[in-house]
């Protein structure tokens, strides 16, 4: 199985700041990577797919990048509604696997 | 707009089974894969498996091969997951998710169903 190592586990930042979350795969996943946002008490929602494509309706302050085994999610101009947990997921091989998540809070 | 409506919370005794449902509106599940994912209390997301409703083909994560059974009814546009031989560590929120053709991303999610295993 492909292991997804996500960091940091938690993150605290101020409104308006830029934050970056990293995800490393145990092997090349050829940009078959998605990012999801899960707000407290809600189901996950797709943010980014194919490593860098924005899902419909997602604000442009979210962006994804990376290739091979290293990927990142960047959030520009942090807003209060961005408080959530963020998960990466590889879909290059079955079984699909998720990163352990990053909990984002506002300072 | 596609919507996934999951069945309600379940309370099961150890050793019994529960069956969860996920009714899809706004999209024909014959043209999708339906995935199931769990989230144990305070933990991350874990992929259980997926079904191709058009032909019933399934793929499971190894640890769920004897735990979960995925089925689908295209006439009612509904996916199902049965969890058998319940144990306390099956206590979790279970999500269904829909995957549009051509990708492996989970484009739309149900609201989740809580399963609590307790005697």
Tab-separated table of C-alpha atoms in Angstrom:
chain	number	residue	atom	x	y	z
A	1	UNK	CA	0.000	0.000	0.000
A	2	UNK	CA	1.113	3.577	-0.647
A	3	UNK	CA	1.775	5.458	2.599
A	4	UNK	CA	0.876	9.149	2.697
A	5	UNK	CA	2.827	11.192	5.232
A	6	UNK	CA	1.197	14.533	5.924
A	7	UNK	CA	2.635	17.446	7.888
A	8	UNK	CA	2.181	19.297	10.082
A	9	UNK	CA	-0.434	17.562	12.216
A	10	UNK	CA	-1.699	20.921	13.420
A	11	UNK	CA	-1.194	24.494	12.400
A	12	UNK	CA	-2.139	27.826	13.916
A	13	UNK	CA	-1.992	30.965	11.800
A	14	UNK	CA	-3.356	34.509	11.760
A	15	UNK	CA	-6.056	35.836	9.492
A	16	UNK	CA	-4.589	36.966	6.183
A	17	UNK	CA	-1.520	34.739	6.474
A	18	UNK	CA	-0.427	32.124	3.954
A	19	UNK	CA	-0.124	28.524	5.122
A	20	UNK	CA	1.262	25.422	3.457
A	21	UNK	CA	0.497	21.772	4.167
A	22	UNK	CA	2.741	19.032	2.846
A	23	UNK	CA	2.060	15.469	1.783
A	24	UNK	CA	4.694	12.898	0.860
A	25	UNK	CA	3.881	9.600	-0.827
A	26	UNK	CA	5.933	6.449	-0.275
A	27	UNK	CA	6.240	6.063	-4.057
A	28	UNK	CA	5.572	8.063	-7.190
A	29	UNK	CA	1.832	8.740	-7.519
A	30	UNK	CA	2.054	10.665	-10.803
A	31	UNK	CA	0.014	13.638	-9.548
A	32	UNK	CA	-2.956	11.404	-8.728
A	33	UNK	CA	-3.515	13.357	-5.565
A	34	UNK	CA	-6.512	15.110	-4.072
A	35	UNK	CA	-6.947	17.459	-1.132
A	36	UNK	CA	-10.096	17.552	0.979
A	37	UNK	CA	-11.331	20.012	3.576
A	38	UNK	CA	-13.391	18.762	6.513
A	39	UNK	CA	-15.024	21.356	8.733
A	40	UNK	CA	-15.994	20.279	12.259
A	41	UNK	CA	-19.068	18.048	12.235
A	42	UNK	CA	-19.212	17.898	8.429
A	43	UNK	CA	-18.210	15.478	5.727
A	44	UNK	CA	-15.041	16.070	3.694
A	45	UNK	CA	-15.302	18.249	0.594
A	46	UNK	CA	-13.044	18.097	-2.443
A	47	UNK	CA	-10.698	21.072	-2.828
A	48	UNK	CA	-8.015	20.021	-5.302
A	49	UNK	CA	-7.637	17.089	-7.694
A	50	UNK	CA	-4.857	15.954	-10.015
A	51	UNK	CA	-2.490	17.700	-7.585
A	52	UNK	CA	-3.182	21.217	-8.849
A	53	UNK	CA	-6.725	21.489	-10.292
A	54	UNK	CA	-9.239	23.473	-8.287
A	55	UNK	CA	-12.594	21.766	-7.732
A	56	UNK	CA	-15.754	23.633	-8.716
A	57	UNK	CA	-16.684	26.421	-6.342
A	58	UNK	CA	-13.420	26.376	-4.387
A	59	UNK	CA	-11.971	29.852	-3.745
A	60	UNK	CA	-8.851	30.713	-5.716
A	61	UNK	CA	-6.875	31.332	-2.518
A	62	UNK	CA	-6.485	27.536	-2.397
A	63	UNK	CA	-3.838	26.023	-4.631
A	64	UNK	CA	-2.070	22.702	-5.002
A	65	UNK	CA	1.304	21.805	-6.404
A	66	UNK	CA	3.823	19.011	-6.561
A	67	UNK	CA	4.800	15.947	-8.498
A	68	UNK	CA	6.319	12.539	-7.973
A	69	UNK	CA	6.185	11.892	-4.248
A	70	UNK	CA	5.992	15.461	-2.879
A	71	UNK	CA	2.840	17.575	-2.841
A	72	UNK	CA	1.582	20.663	-1.074
A	73	UNK	CA	-1.586	22.615	-0.455
A	74	UNK	CA	-1.284	26.382	-0.033
A	75	UNK	CA	-3.928	28.655	1.395
A	76	UNK	CA	-3.396	32.354	0.740
A	77	UNK	CA	-5.018	35.136	2.764
A	78	UNK	CA	-6.326	32.838	5.489
A	79	UNK	CA	-9.998	33.406	6.317
A	80	UNK	CA	-11.942	32.383	9.431
A	81	UNK	CA	-14.001	29.938	7.361
A	82	UNK	CA	-10.818	28.012	6.531
A	83	UNK	CA	-10.749	26.537	10.054
A	84	UNK	CA	-10.942	22.836	9.282
A	85	UNK	CA	-8.956	19.654	8.945
A	86	UNK	CA	-7.256	18.996	5.614
A	87	UNK	CA	-6.467	15.577	4.171
A	88	UNK	CA	-4.509	14.468	1.145
A	89	UNK	CA	-5.478	11.288	-0.711
A	90	UNK	CA	-3.705	9.308	-3.398
A	91	UNK	CA	-5.694	7.576	-6.101
A	92	UNK	CA	-2.825	6.229	-8.181
A	93	UNK	CA	-3.220	2.717	-6.800
A	94	UNK	CA	-5.752	0.718	-4.854
A	95	UNK	CA	-6.170	0.733	-1.952
A	96	UNK	CA	-6.675	4.474	-1.933
A	97	UNK	CA	-4.944	6.002	1.073
A	98	UNK	CA	-5.234	9.247	2.977
A	99	UNK	CA	-2.767	11.353	4.856
A	100	UNK	CA	-3.297	11.591	8.602
A	101	UNK	CA	-4.676	15.112	8.372
A	102	UNK	CA	-3.762	18.663	9.363
A	103	UNK	CA	-5.911	20.611	11.780
A	104	UNK	CA	-5.851	24.315	10.962
A	105	UNK	CA	-6.764	26.887	13.582
A	106	UNK	CA	-6.766	30.655	13.678
A	107	UNK	CA	-4.465	32.386	16.181
B	1	UNK	CA	-26.801	19.083	-8.128
B	2	UNK	CA	-25.737	15.653	-6.953
B	3	UNK	CA	-26.718	14.733	-3.388
B	4	UNK	CA	-25.912	11.670	-1.304
B	5	UNK	CA	-28.325	10.923	1.538
B	6	UNK	CA	-27.151	8.343	4.047
B	7	UNK	CA	-29.231	6.337	6.474
B	8	UNK	CA	-29.308	7.191	10.147
B	9	UNK	CA	-27.207	6.324	13.143
B	10	UNK	CA	-26.896	2.677	14.104
B	11	UNK	CA	-26.306	1.046	17.450
B	12	UNK	CA	-25.124	-2.526	17.141
B	13	UNK	CA	-24.146	-5.204	19.609
B	14	UNK	CA	-20.809	-6.971	19.262
B	15	UNK	CA	-21.007	-9.878	16.824
B	16	UNK	CA	-23.998	-8.526	14.926
B	17	UNK	CA	-24.244	-6.793	11.533
B	18	UNK	CA	-25.500	-3.446	10.314
B	19	UNK	CA	-26.362	-2.305	6.802
B	20	UNK	CA	-25.913	1.317	5.783
B	21	UNK	CA	-27.488	2.928	2.747
B	22	UNK	CA	-26.536	5.862	0.546
B	23	UNK	CA	-29.189	7.167	-1.834
B	24	UNK	CA	-27.932	9.321	-4.683
B	25	UNK	CA	-29.976	11.995	-6.402
B	26	UNK	CA	-28.961	14.108	-9.373
B	27	UNK	CA	-26.687	11.521	-10.952
B	28	UNK	CA	-27.033	7.966	-12.220
B	29	UNK	CA	-24.858	5.697	-10.124
B	30	UNK	CA	-24.430	3.345	-13.112
B	31	UNK	CA	-21.991	5.982	-14.381
B	32	UNK	CA	-19.958	6.219	-11.168
B	33	UNK	CA	-17.949	4.344	-8.639
B	34	UNK	CA	-19.272	4.511	-5.077
B	35	UNK	CA	-16.705	4.569	-2.303
B	36	UNK	CA	-16.985	4.071	1.438
B	37	UNK	CA	-14.675	5.721	3.954
B	38	UNK	CA	-14.634	5.632	7.728
B	39	UNK	CA	-13.472	8.000	10.420
B	40	UNK	CA	-12.954	6.711	13.942
B	41	UNK	CA	-13.574	9.178	16.753
B	42	UNK	CA	-11.036	11.969	16.576
B	43	UNK	CA	-9.079	10.223	13.839
B	44	UNK	CA	-8.403	10.527	10.134
B	45	UNK	CA	-10.052	9.061	7.054
B	46	UNK	CA	-9.721	5.406	6.073
B	47	UNK	CA	-10.748	4.023	2.684
B	48	UNK	CA	-12.833	0.865	2.928
B	49	UNK	CA	-13.579	0.022	-0.679
B	50	UNK	CA	-15.541	0.868	-3.778
B	51	UNK	CA	-18.183	-0.656	-6.000
B	52	UNK	CA	-18.949	-0.227	-9.674
B	53	UNK	CA	-22.760	-0.227	-9.572
B	54	UNK	CA	-23.002	-1.015	-13.296
B	55	UNK	CA	-21.631	-4.519	-12.814
B	56	UNK	CA	-21.240	-5.020	-9.070
B	57	UNK	CA	-17.448	-5.252	-9.213
B	58	UNK	CA	-15.839	-4.393	-5.889
B	59	UNK	CA	-12.387	-3.577	-4.544
B	60	UNK	CA	-11.692	-3.589	-0.811
B	61	UNK	CA	-8.855	-2.500	1.401
B	62	UNK	CA	-7.278	-5.683	2.762
B	63	UNK	CA	-8.350	-5.087	6.356
B	64	UNK	CA	-12.010	-4.721	5.333
B	65	UNK	CA	-12.292	-7.753	3.049
B	66	UNK	CA	-14.018	-9.850	5.702
B	67	UNK	CA	-15.666	-6.901	7.444
B	68	UNK	CA	-17.490	-4.932	4.752
B	69	UNK	CA	-19.724	-5.991	1.877
B	70	UNK	CA	-20.567	-3.385	-0.754
B	71	UNK	CA	-23.633	-3.661	-2.944
B	72	UNK	CA	-25.675	-1.320	-5.101
B	73	UNK	CA	-29.202	-1.163	-6.488
B	74	UNK	CA	-29.262	0.800	-9.722
B	75	UNK	CA	-33.063	0.772	-9.832
B	76	UNK	CA	-33.187	2.888	-6.684
B	77	UNK	CA	-29.842	4.633	-7.282
B	78	UNK	CA	-28.668	3.469	-3.863
B	79	UNK	CA	-25.401	2.025	-2.581
B	80	UNK	CA	-25.141	-0.155	0.502
B	81	UNK	CA	-22.471	-1.298	2.906
B	82	UNK	CA	-22.962	-4.141	5.344
B	83	UNK	CA	-20.582	-4.408	8.280
B	84	UNK	CA	-20.428	-7.827	9.870
B	85	UNK	CA	-19.135	-9.291	13.125
B	86	UNK	CA	-19.157	-5.891	14.761
B	87	UNK	CA	-16.463	-5.088	17.317
B	88	UNK	CA	-15.919	-2.019	19.452
B	89	UNK	CA	-13.274	-0.680	17.069
B	90	UNK	CA	-15.864	-0.582	14.270
B	91	UNK	CA	-17.362	2.393	16.113
B	92	UNK	CA	-16.931	5.225	13.624
B	93	UNK	CA	-18.591	7.580	11.195
B	94	UNK	CA	-19.022	5.950	7.800
B	95	UNK	CA	-19.185	8.096	4.677
B	96	UNK	CA	-20.228	7.174	1.182
B	97	UNK	CA	-18.695	9.142	-1.673
B	98	UNK	CA	-19.278	9.341	-5.389
B	99	UNK	CA	-16.530	9.287	-7.961
B	100	UNK	CA	-17.241	10.717	-11.431
B	101	UNK	CA	-15.880	8.684	-14.325
B	102	UNK	CA	-12.246	9.037	-15.293
B	103	UNK	CA	-10.783	10.005	-11.942
B	104	UNK	CA	-10.247	8.523	-8.523
B	105	UNK	CA	-11.335	11.569	-6.589
B	106	UNK	CA	-14.343	11.528	-4.321
B	107	UNK	CA	-16.298	14.350	-5.873
B	108	UNK	CA	-19.328	14.305	-3.604
B	109	UNK	CA	-19.905	12.909	-0.129
B	110	UNK	CA	-22.782	11.821	2.020
B	111	UNK	CA	-23.336	13.395	5.401
B	112	UNK	CA	-21.991	10.354	7.227
B	113	UNK	CA	-23.629	7.688	9.377
B	114	UNK	CA	-22.572	6.986	12.921
B	115	UNK	CA	-22.135	3.359	13.924
B	116	UNK	CA	-21.709	2.647	17.619
B	117	UNK	CA	-20.866	-0.858	18.765
B	118	UNK	CA	-21.771	-1.515	22.347
B	119	UNK	CA	-23.278	-4.307	24.401
